[in-house]
Amino acid sequence: MKKIVGLLISLLFFHELHAQSNLSNRSTFYGTIGTTSANLREFNNLLEDKGLSSLRKGYSNYTIGYMARFNDFILGLEVIQSTSPRADFDDYQIGYRTSRAMLNVGFSFTEEGRFQLIHYMAIGTGSLNFQMINPEEPSTFNQFMTDPRQGFILRDGDIHRGSLNLTGFLTEFGFHLAYDFPIPGRNEALELIAKFGYSFSPFEDSWKLNGMSFSSTQSGAFLRVGAGISIPDHNYFYKDADIGVHFLGSMNFTSPTNLNEKLAENGLNTFGGRPNNWGLKVLGYNKDWLYGVDLYNLGMSGQANEQYNHTLNSVRLYANLGKKFFEFKNIEMGVLGGLGYGNLRYTLINPSKPDFPTLFENPNFDGRLTGRGLMVKPEVYLGYGLPLALGKFFKLFAAVHAGYEQPIGAYRLGDLGMSSYMSNPYVQFSIGIRP
């Protein structure tokens, strides 16, 4: 009996050692492009009833994603921007855009290695912008103020007011295929990716606007392909390279002074406060080198007058490269430089619009002005990593970032220069995980 007990104890001991030796993790940052099938039946029926051509089926997807693998368990996060084909009708252009933030969980069918086959499910939230508007914007801001009605803009989950205004409940299930190509002299690998599956909104009429359903803008079978940077696990307990994902909240110390002066001159209410908002930071490191991407959205909103609401929105997307110059135990400091893209959009919206088809026959209610260009920024950060799981499976990483954004270009709304608004110091607070 003692021999049997001793044998069982020995087997359990060696099994535990074997299990620990097989512990594996992997972090991946990637981008994909693709297409999703969709058919706006109700709106297309409206067009057909008037003898007009239907909107083309499907919409394009642009995705920034992060995935962490712990043994065979998958946890990921994706931000998806989708854009429909444009359709011309008289002086108007019809189209829609959707944004989604999705949390992915899944299971790998393959062992850790160059090839991965993963099944995942996702839940998330999103926004919808459907518009029929004149693509020719007024050449001056005063001309826009004289008559801002260029068409109609319908929004649900209005991220132009801020990232936290995403709405709805969205789901997705699919398969993720990936293959690694080692990069000589680097811990990272170049990963080619293909994803396919089905997106849908599970609740009926959850994307209904002005009496018409737009649920198809969030649904359909998809195929996406892309590439990313992946760090396979070669030395679990002593890794000096990894990629982490972080949520960030920003305080941008700027105000749209030029725009506010023009609004006051035209009898509209001005924007107050700072455009504080939320975003996503993916930060990778290899020894002391840092790289990654920032994506965040700065939104301001308010009531312009008794007839209109207005929003001022700017999306920033940066590619970052930097250096970690100090590390002691769980504390680290570093510097980053970013080169990116920014846009700026001012919108006047009349919330009192009729339902379809009356809205289609008389679409002039809303208007907008846009600007875009390149951005640069330097940034310093101070971070602290706290191990949370047995064996330091991953760290909770919190950091404070300070920097300065500088636009390259005038960022004009009509003839109104807004570069002073885009140029600003900022402080960001981030929290996330590092495998």
Short mmCIF file of C-alpha atoms in Angstrom, two decimals:
data_model
loop_
_atom_site.label_atom_id
_atom_site.label_comp_id
_atom_site.label_asym_id
_atom_site.label_seq_id
_atom_site.Cartn_x
_atom_site.Cartn_y
_atom_site.Cartn_z
CA MET A 1 0.00 0.00 0.00
CA LYS A 2 2.83 2.38 0.86
CA LYS A 3 4.47 1.60 -2.50
CA ILE A 4 1.23 2.41 -4.34
CA VAL A 5 0.81 5.71 -2.45
CA GLY A 6 4.45 6.56 -3.10
CA LEU A 7 4.04 5.79 -6.81
CA LEU A 8 0.96 8.00 -7.04
CA ILE A 9 2.76 10.85 -5.30
CA SER A 10 5.70 10.47 -7.68
CA LEU A 11 3.43 10.47 -10.73
CA LEU A 12 1.62 13.58 -9.53
CA PHE A 13 4.95 15.30 -8.84
CA PHE A 14 6.37 14.54 -12.28
CA HIS A 15 3.07 15.42 -13.94
CA GLU A 16 3.18 18.81 -12.22
CA LEU A 17 6.76 19.38 -13.39
CA HIS A 18 5.78 18.36 -16.93
CA ALA A 19 2.75 20.66 -16.87
CA GLN A 20 4.88 23.58 -15.68
CA SER A 21 7.47 22.90 -18.35
CA ASN A 22 4.71 23.08 -20.96
CA LEU A 23 3.32 26.38 -19.73
CA SER A 24 3.20 28.69 -22.71
CA ASN A 25 2.01 32.13 -23.58
CA ARG A 26 2.04 34.32 -26.65
CA SER A 27 1.11 37.92 -27.36
CA THR A 28 0.19 39.26 -30.79
CA PHE A 29 -0.58 42.68 -32.19
CA TYR A 30 -2.12 42.74 -35.67
CA GLY A 31 -4.11 44.59 -38.28
CA THR A 32 -6.51 43.17 -40.84
CA ILE A 33 -8.61 44.31 -43.77
CA GLY A 34 -11.58 42.48 -45.22
CA THR A 35 -15.17 42.52 -46.27
CA THR A 36 -18.52 41.57 -44.74
CA SER A 37 -21.69 40.67 -46.59
CA ALA A 38 -24.72 42.83 -45.84
CA ASN A 39 -27.95 43.85 -47.54
CA LEU A 40 -29.94 46.88 -46.34
CA ARG A 41 -33.26 45.40 -47.42
CA GLU A 42 -35.60 48.05 -46.07
CA PHE A 43 -33.60 50.97 -47.45
CA ASN A 44 -33.05 49.19 -50.77
CA ASN A 45 -36.80 48.54 -51.03
CA LEU A 46 -37.32 52.27 -50.54
CA LEU A 47 -34.91 52.98 -53.41
CA GLU A 48 -36.52 50.38 -55.67
CA ASP A 49 -39.98 51.81 -55.02
CA LYS A 50 -38.67 55.10 -56.41
CA GLY A 51 -37.08 53.41 -59.42
CA LEU A 52 -33.53 53.86 -58.11
CA SER A 53 -30.65 51.41 -57.96
CA SER A 54 -30.03 49.58 -54.69
CA LEU A 55 -26.98 50.15 -52.53
CA ARG A 56 -24.20 47.67 -53.21
CA LYS A 57 -24.09 44.75 -50.81
CA GLY A 58 -21.37 44.40 -48.21
CA TYR A 59 -18.98 46.71 -46.41
CA SER A 60 -15.23 46.93 -45.83
CA ASN A 61 -13.53 46.22 -42.47
CA TYR A 62 -10.37 47.72 -40.98
CA THR A 63 -9.25 46.14 -37.72
CA ILE A 64 -6.63 46.73 -35.06
CA GLY A 65 -6.40 43.75 -32.72
CA TYR A 66 -4.51 42.27 -29.80
CA MET A 67 -4.49 38.64 -28.72
CA ALA A 68 -2.95 36.92 -25.70
CA ARG A 69 -2.63 33.14 -25.52
CA PHE A 70 -2.28 31.37 -22.17
CA ASN A 71 -1.69 27.70 -22.89
CA ASP A 72 -4.69 26.96 -25.13
CA PHE A 73 -6.93 29.75 -23.81
CA ILE A 74 -7.30 32.87 -25.97
CA LEU A 75 -8.18 36.38 -24.81
CA GLY A 76 -8.27 39.26 -27.26
CA LEU A 77 -9.52 42.72 -28.06
CA GLU A 78 -10.39 44.27 -31.43
CA VAL A 79 -11.40 47.71 -32.65
CA ILE A 80 -13.18 47.45 -36.01
CA GLN A 81 -14.02 50.30 -38.37
CA SER A 82 -16.38 49.41 -41.22
CA THR A 83 -17.25 51.51 -44.26
CA SER A 84 -19.91 50.90 -46.90
CA PRO A 85 -19.61 51.54 -50.63
CA ARG A 86 -20.84 55.00 -51.58
CA ALA A 87 -23.92 55.53 -53.74
CA ASP A 88 -24.65 58.78 -55.61
CA PHE A 89 -28.16 60.20 -55.82
CA ASP A 90 -28.59 63.63 -57.47
CA ASP A 91 -26.38 65.98 -55.41
CA TYR A 92 -26.12 63.57 -52.49
CA GLN A 93 -23.88 60.69 -51.50
CA ILE A 94 -25.32 57.83 -49.46
CA GLY A 95 -23.26 55.60 -47.18
CA TYR A 96 -22.62 54.41 -43.65
CA ARG A 97 -19.81 53.79 -41.19
CA THR A 98 -19.77 51.60 -38.11
CA SER A 99 -17.28 51.26 -35.26
CA ARG A 100 -17.07 48.31 -32.87
CA ALA A 101 -15.10 47.39 -29.78
CA MET A 102 -15.06 43.61 -29.30
CA LEU A 103 -13.75 41.33 -26.55
CA ASN A 104 -12.69 37.92 -27.89
CA VAL A 105 -12.41 34.63 -26.00
CA GLY A 106 -11.48 31.34 -27.58
CA PHE A 107 -9.64 28.05 -27.62
CA SER A 108 -6.76 26.88 -29.78
CA PHE A 109 -7.05 23.55 -31.59
CA THR A 110 -3.27 23.46 -32.11
CA GLU A 111 -0.29 23.31 -29.78
CA GLU A 112 1.90 26.37 -29.42
CA GLY A 113 3.95 26.57 -32.62
CA ARG A 114 4.25 28.33 -35.94
CA PHE A 115 0.72 27.41 -37.06
CA GLN A 116 -2.35 28.32 -35.03
CA LEU A 117 -6.00 27.40 -35.56
CA ILE A 118 -8.25 29.15 -33.08
CA HIS A 119 -12.00 29.17 -32.60
CA TYR A 120 -13.32 32.29 -30.86
CA MET A 121 -16.46 34.10 -29.86
CA ALA A 122 -16.75 37.83 -29.26
CA ILE A 123 -19.07 40.26 -27.54
CA GLY A 124 -18.98 44.00 -27.83
CA THR A 125 -20.62 47.32 -28.50
CA GLY A 126 -20.64 49.77 -31.36
CA SER A 127 -21.88 52.81 -33.21
CA LEU A 128 -23.58 53.57 -36.52
CA ASN A 129 -23.39 56.64 -38.75
CA PHE A 130 -25.77 56.56 -41.76
CA GLN A 131 -25.88 59.62 -43.94
CA MET A 132 -27.18 61.03 -47.18
CA ILE A 133 -25.29 64.27 -47.64
CA ASN A 134 -23.77 66.57 -50.24
CA PRO A 135 -20.09 65.57 -50.59
CA GLU A 136 -19.09 69.13 -51.57
CA GLU A 137 -18.46 71.01 -48.34
CA PRO A 138 -18.81 74.83 -48.18
CA SER A 139 -15.54 76.61 -48.91
CA THR A 140 -15.78 78.99 -45.94
CA PHE A 141 -17.07 78.64 -42.39
CA ASN A 142 -19.38 81.65 -42.80
CA GLN A 143 -20.90 80.07 -45.91
CA PHE A 144 -21.54 76.92 -43.87
CA MET A 145 -23.20 78.96 -41.11
CA THR A 146 -25.45 80.71 -43.63
CA ASP A 147 -27.07 77.39 -44.54
CA PRO A 148 -25.58 74.28 -42.91
CA ARG A 149 -28.27 71.92 -44.25
CA GLN A 150 -26.40 69.60 -46.62
CA GLY A 151 -28.48 66.44 -46.10
CA PHE A 152 -29.17 64.16 -43.15
CA ILE A 153 -26.95 62.30 -40.69
CA LEU A 154 -28.37 59.52 -38.48
CA ARG A 155 -26.33 58.27 -35.53
CA ASP A 156 -26.76 55.54 -32.96
CA GLY A 157 -24.07 55.15 -30.32
CA ASP A 158 -22.70 58.58 -31.25
CA ILE A 159 -18.92 58.31 -30.76
CA HIS A 160 -18.63 61.89 -32.01
CA ARG A 161 -19.81 62.83 -28.54
CA GLY A 162 -17.18 60.52 -27.01
CA SER A 163 -15.96 56.93 -26.96
CA LEU A 164 -18.13 56.04 -23.98
CA ASN A 165 -21.28 56.61 -26.06
CA LEU A 166 -20.97 53.28 -27.87
CA THR A 167 -24.22 51.35 -27.61
CA GLY A 168 -25.96 48.11 -28.51
CA PHE A 169 -24.91 44.51 -27.93
CA LEU A 170 -22.93 42.89 -30.74
CA THR A 171 -21.65 39.34 -31.12
CA GLU A 172 -19.33 37.52 -33.45
CA PHE A 173 -18.00 34.01 -33.84
CA GLY A 174 -15.31 32.76 -36.15
CA PHE A 175 -11.98 31.10 -36.77
CA HIS A 176 -8.52 32.63 -36.60
CA LEU A 177 -5.71 31.09 -38.66
CA ALA A 178 -2.12 32.30 -38.33
CA TYR A 179 1.37 31.28 -39.40
CA ASP A 180 4.67 32.64 -38.08
CA PHE A 181 7.70 33.68 -40.12
CA PRO A 182 10.71 34.18 -37.81
CA ILE A 183 12.50 37.54 -38.00
CA PRO A 184 16.28 36.96 -37.92
CA GLY A 185 17.87 38.26 -34.75
CA ARG A 186 14.56 39.17 -33.13
CA ASN A 187 12.30 37.55 -30.54
CA GLU A 188 9.29 38.65 -32.59
CA ALA A 189 7.85 36.80 -35.54
CA LEU A 190 5.95 38.16 -38.54
CA GLU A 191 2.52 36.56 -38.42
CA LEU A 192 0.19 36.25 -41.40
CA ILE A 193 -3.46 36.03 -40.38
CA ALA A 194 -6.81 35.04 -41.87
CA LYS A 195 -10.13 35.30 -40.02
CA PHE A 196 -13.57 34.22 -41.14
CA GLY A 197 -16.91 33.90 -39.40
CA TYR A 198 -20.19 35.72 -38.84
CA SER A 199 -21.08 39.00 -37.11
CA PHE A 200 -24.58 39.80 -35.91
CA SER A 201 -26.71 41.88 -33.59
CA PRO A 202 -28.81 39.48 -31.50
CA PHE A 203 -31.65 41.85 -30.59
CA GLU A 204 -34.33 42.75 -33.12
CA ASP A 205 -34.66 46.43 -34.06
CA SER A 206 -31.67 47.41 -31.90
CA TRP A 207 -30.36 49.51 -34.83
CA LYS A 208 -33.61 51.12 -35.93
CA LEU A 209 -33.43 54.79 -36.93
CA ASN A 210 -36.29 57.02 -38.06
CA GLY A 211 -38.63 54.10 -38.56
CA MET A 212 -36.21 51.95 -40.57
CA SER A 213 -34.01 49.01 -39.55
CA PHE A 214 -30.26 49.22 -40.17
CA SER A 215 -29.36 45.99 -38.36
CA SER A 216 -27.59 44.68 -41.47
CA THR A 217 -24.89 47.31 -40.98
CA GLN A 218 -23.72 45.24 -37.99
CA SER A 219 -24.28 41.75 -39.44
CA GLY A 220 -22.99 39.37 -42.08
CA ALA A 221 -20.41 36.74 -42.94
CA PHE A 222 -16.87 38.14 -43.02
CA LEU A 223 -13.41 37.34 -44.33
CA ARG A 224 -10.40 39.33 -43.11
CA VAL A 225 -6.71 38.95 -43.86
CA GLY A 226 -3.74 40.76 -42.41
CA ALA A 227 -0.43 40.62 -40.63
CA GLY A 228 0.98 41.31 -37.22
CA ILE A 229 3.87 41.07 -34.81
CA SER A 230 3.77 38.01 -32.54
CA ILE A 231 6.04 36.93 -29.71
CA PRO A 232 5.97 33.13 -29.35
CA ASP A 233 6.98 31.73 -25.99
CA HIS A 234 10.57 30.43 -25.98
CA ASN A 235 11.55 31.14 -22.39
CA TYR A 236 8.51 31.50 -20.19
CA PHE A 237 10.06 32.46 -16.86
CA TYR A 238 12.77 34.82 -18.12
CA LYS A 239 11.26 36.60 -21.09
CA ASP A 240 12.65 39.99 -22.07
CA ALA A 241 10.15 40.66 -24.88
CA ASP A 242 6.38 40.92 -24.89
CA ILE A 243 3.38 42.95 -26.02
CA GLY A 244 0.71 44.39 -23.73
CA VAL A 245 -2.67 46.01 -24.25
CA HIS A 246 -3.83 49.01 -22.20
CA PHE A 247 -6.93 51.15 -21.87
CA LEU A 248 -6.17 54.85 -21.58
CA GLY A 249 -8.01 57.93 -20.46
CA SER A 250 -6.63 61.24 -21.68
CA MET A 251 -6.69 64.81 -20.51
CA ASN A 252 -5.90 67.02 -23.52
CA PHE A 253 -5.25 70.60 -22.44
CA THR A 254 -6.78 72.42 -25.35
CA SER A 255 -9.91 74.35 -26.26
CA PRO A 256 -11.46 75.13 -29.69
CA THR A 257 -10.98 78.89 -29.24
CA ASN A 258 -11.12 79.80 -32.95
CA LEU A 259 -14.25 77.73 -33.48
CA ASN A 260 -15.93 79.12 -30.35
CA GLU A 261 -15.39 82.67 -31.59
CA LYS A 262 -17.09 81.85 -34.88
CA LEU A 263 -19.95 80.07 -33.12
CA ALA A 264 -20.54 83.07 -30.84
CA GLU A 265 -20.53 85.41 -33.85
CA ASN A 266 -23.30 83.30 -35.39
CA GLY A 267 -25.42 83.16 -32.23
CA LEU A 268 -24.58 79.54 -31.32
CA ASN A 269 -23.50 78.15 -27.97
CA THR A 270 -19.78 77.48 -27.57
CA PHE A 271 -18.00 74.31 -26.46
CA GLY A 272 -16.78 74.27 -22.88
CA GLY A 273 -14.26 72.19 -20.96
CA ARG A 274 -11.57 69.87 -22.31
CA PRO A 275 -12.01 67.00 -24.79
CA ASN A 276 -11.23 64.22 -22.33
CA ASN A 277 -11.79 60.75 -23.63
CA TRP A 278 -10.84 57.08 -23.75
CA GLY A 279 -8.77 54.98 -26.09
CA LEU A 280 -6.49 51.99 -26.60
CA LYS A 281 -2.72 51.62 -26.37
CA VAL A 282 -0.78 48.56 -27.56
CA LEU A 283 2.82 48.64 -26.32
CA GLY A 284 5.45 46.07 -27.13
CA TYR A 285 9.01 45.84 -25.86
CA ASN A 286 12.14 43.89 -26.73
CA LYS A 287 14.88 44.36 -24.15
CA ASP A 288 14.93 48.18 -23.88
CA TRP A 289 13.22 49.03 -27.18
CA LEU A 290 9.53 49.98 -27.29
CA TYR A 291 7.03 50.02 -30.13
CA GLY A 292 3.26 50.09 -30.53
CA VAL A 293 0.10 51.91 -31.52
CA ASP A 294 -2.21 54.45 -29.87
CA LEU A 295 -5.83 54.88 -30.93
CA TYR A 296 -8.13 57.33 -29.17
CA ASN A 297 -11.06 59.59 -29.84
CA LEU A 298 -11.54 63.13 -28.54
CA GLY A 299 -15.17 64.20 -28.54
CA MET A 300 -17.03 67.34 -27.47
CA SER A 301 -20.76 67.90 -27.72
CA GLY A 302 -23.54 70.21 -26.68
CA GLN A 303 -26.68 72.05 -27.75
CA ALA A 304 -25.90 74.67 -30.39
CA ASN A 305 -29.29 76.42 -30.15
CA GLU A 306 -32.96 75.51 -29.89
CA GLN A 307 -32.89 73.85 -33.31
CA TYR A 308 -29.46 72.17 -33.49
CA ASN A 309 -27.09 70.00 -31.47
CA HIS A 310 -23.43 70.05 -32.40
CA THR A 311 -20.32 67.90 -31.95
CA LEU A 312 -16.59 68.37 -32.45
CA ASN A 313 -14.74 65.10 -32.84
CA SER A 314 -11.15 64.08 -33.55
CA VAL A 315 -9.72 60.56 -33.96
CA ARG A 316 -5.96 60.07 -33.46
CA LEU A 317 -4.00 57.01 -34.62
CA TYR A 318 -0.25 56.88 -33.86
CA ALA A 319 2.57 54.47 -34.58
CA ASN A 320 5.10 54.73 -31.73
CA LEU A 321 8.78 53.87 -31.29
CA GLY A 322 10.83 54.46 -28.17
CA LYS A 323 13.29 53.40 -25.53
CA LYS A 324 12.97 52.15 -21.95
CA PHE A 325 15.78 53.88 -20.07
CA PHE A 326 15.05 52.87 -16.46
CA GLU A 327 13.78 49.67 -14.83
CA PHE A 328 13.93 48.64 -11.20
CA LYS A 329 11.91 45.69 -9.95
CA ASN A 330 8.34 46.50 -11.11
CA ILE A 331 8.93 50.17 -11.94
CA GLU A 332 9.97 51.43 -15.37
CA MET A 333 10.34 54.70 -17.29
CA GLY A 334 10.63 55.32 -20.99
CA VAL A 335 10.30 57.76 -23.88
CA LEU A 336 8.28 57.37 -27.08
CA GLY A 337 7.92 59.25 -30.32
CA GLY A 338 4.76 58.97 -32.41
CA LEU A 339 3.86 59.67 -36.03
CA GLY A 340 0.20 59.41 -36.87
CA TYR A 341 -3.02 60.51 -38.51
CA GLY A 342 -5.68 62.78 -37.12
CA ASN A 343 -9.04 63.97 -38.36
CA LEU A 344 -11.39 66.70 -37.22
CA ARG A 345 -15.15 66.84 -37.78
CA TYR A 346 -17.63 69.55 -36.78
CA THR A 347 -21.30 68.55 -37.15
CA LEU A 348 -24.58 70.41 -36.77
CA ILE A 349 -27.51 68.01 -36.36
CA ASN A 350 -31.22 68.75 -36.19
CA PRO A 351 -32.68 66.06 -33.90
CA SER A 352 -36.26 66.71 -35.14
CA LYS A 353 -36.31 64.77 -38.39
CA PRO A 354 -39.26 62.85 -39.86
CA ASP A 355 -39.31 59.10 -40.47
CA PHE A 356 -38.61 57.46 -43.81
CA PRO A 357 -39.63 57.86 -46.62
CA THR A 358 -40.39 61.53 -45.88
CA LEU A 359 -36.80 62.05 -44.74
CA PHE A 360 -35.49 60.67 -48.02
CA GLU A 361 -37.72 63.00 -50.04
CA ASN A 362 -36.68 66.05 -48.00
CA PRO A 363 -33.19 65.29 -46.64
CA ASN A 364 -31.80 68.76 -45.87
CA PHE A 365 -31.49 68.87 -42.09
CA ASP A 366 -27.84 68.45 -41.04
CA GLY A 367 -24.36 69.55 -42.07
CA ARG A 368 -20.68 68.98 -41.35
CA LEU A 369 -17.17 70.27 -42.02
CA THR A 370 -14.07 68.05 -41.92
CA GLY A 371 -10.28 68.34 -41.85
CA ARG A 372 -7.45 65.82 -41.64
CA GLY A 373 -3.69 65.55 -41.65
CA LEU A 374 -0.59 64.12 -40.01
CA MET A 375 0.37 64.38 -36.34
CA VAL A 376 3.60 63.94 -34.38
CA LYS A 377 4.18 63.66 -30.65
CA PRO A 378 6.92 63.04 -28.07
CA GLU A 379 5.92 61.21 -24.89
CA VAL A 380 7.42 60.08 -21.57
CA TYR A 381 5.88 57.56 -19.22
CA LEU A 382 6.24 56.09 -15.76
CA GLY A 383 4.76 52.62 -15.21
CA TYR A 384 4.35 49.95 -12.54
CA GLY A 385 3.71 46.25 -13.17
CA LEU A 386 2.00 44.09 -10.57
CA PRO A 387 2.14 40.27 -11.01
CA LEU A 388 -1.36 38.89 -10.54
CA ALA A 389 -1.18 35.13 -11.11
CA LEU A 390 0.83 32.16 -9.94
CA GLY A 391 4.09 31.88 -11.83
CA LYS A 392 3.83 35.52 -12.98
CA PHE A 393 1.40 34.44 -15.66
CA PHE A 394 0.67 38.08 -16.45
CA LYS A 395 1.06 41.53 -14.93
CA LEU A 396 -1.40 44.28 -14.29
CA PHE A 397 0.42 47.32 -15.66
CA ALA A 398 -0.53 50.90 -14.78
CA ALA A 399 1.21 53.98 -16.17
CA VAL A 400 1.09 57.75 -16.49
CA HIS A 401 2.02 59.25 -19.87
CA ALA A 402 2.76 62.90 -20.63
CA GLY A 403 3.44 64.38 -24.05
CA TYR A 404 2.71 67.02 -26.64
CA GLU A 405 0.76 66.63 -29.89
CA GLN A 406 1.74 68.74 -32.88
CA PRO A 407 -0.23 68.77 -36.15
CA ILE A 408 1.42 68.85 -39.54
CA GLY A 409 -0.99 70.99 -41.54
CA ALA A 410 -3.67 73.63 -40.95
CA TYR A 411 -6.60 71.30 -40.16
CA ARG A 412 -9.15 73.67 -41.69
CA LEU A 413 -12.92 73.59 -41.25
CA GLY A 414 -13.76 75.44 -44.45
CA ASP A 415 -11.34 78.35 -44.19
CA LEU A 416 -11.14 78.21 -40.38
CA GLY A 417 -7.72 77.02 -39.20
CA MET A 418 -7.91 74.61 -36.24
CA SER A 419 -4.24 73.66 -35.84
CA SER A 420 -4.11 75.44 -32.47
CA TYR A 421 -6.82 73.07 -31.20
CA MET A 422 -4.97 70.00 -32.47
CA SER A 423 -1.71 71.20 -30.87
CA ASN A 424 -1.80 70.47 -27.15
CA PRO A 425 -0.03 68.98 -24.13
CA TYR A 426 -1.72 65.93 -22.65
CA VAL A 427 -1.64 63.54 -19.72
CA GLN A 428 -2.86 59.96 -20.13
CA PHE A 429 -3.56 57.31 -17.52
CA SER A 430 -3.42 53.73 -18.74
CA ILE A 431 -4.09 50.33 -17.22
CA GLY A 432 -3.74 46.98 -18.92
CA ILE A 433 -2.12 43.56 -18.95
CA ARG A 434 1.25 42.23 -20.01
CA PRO A 435 1.60 38.45 -20.44
#
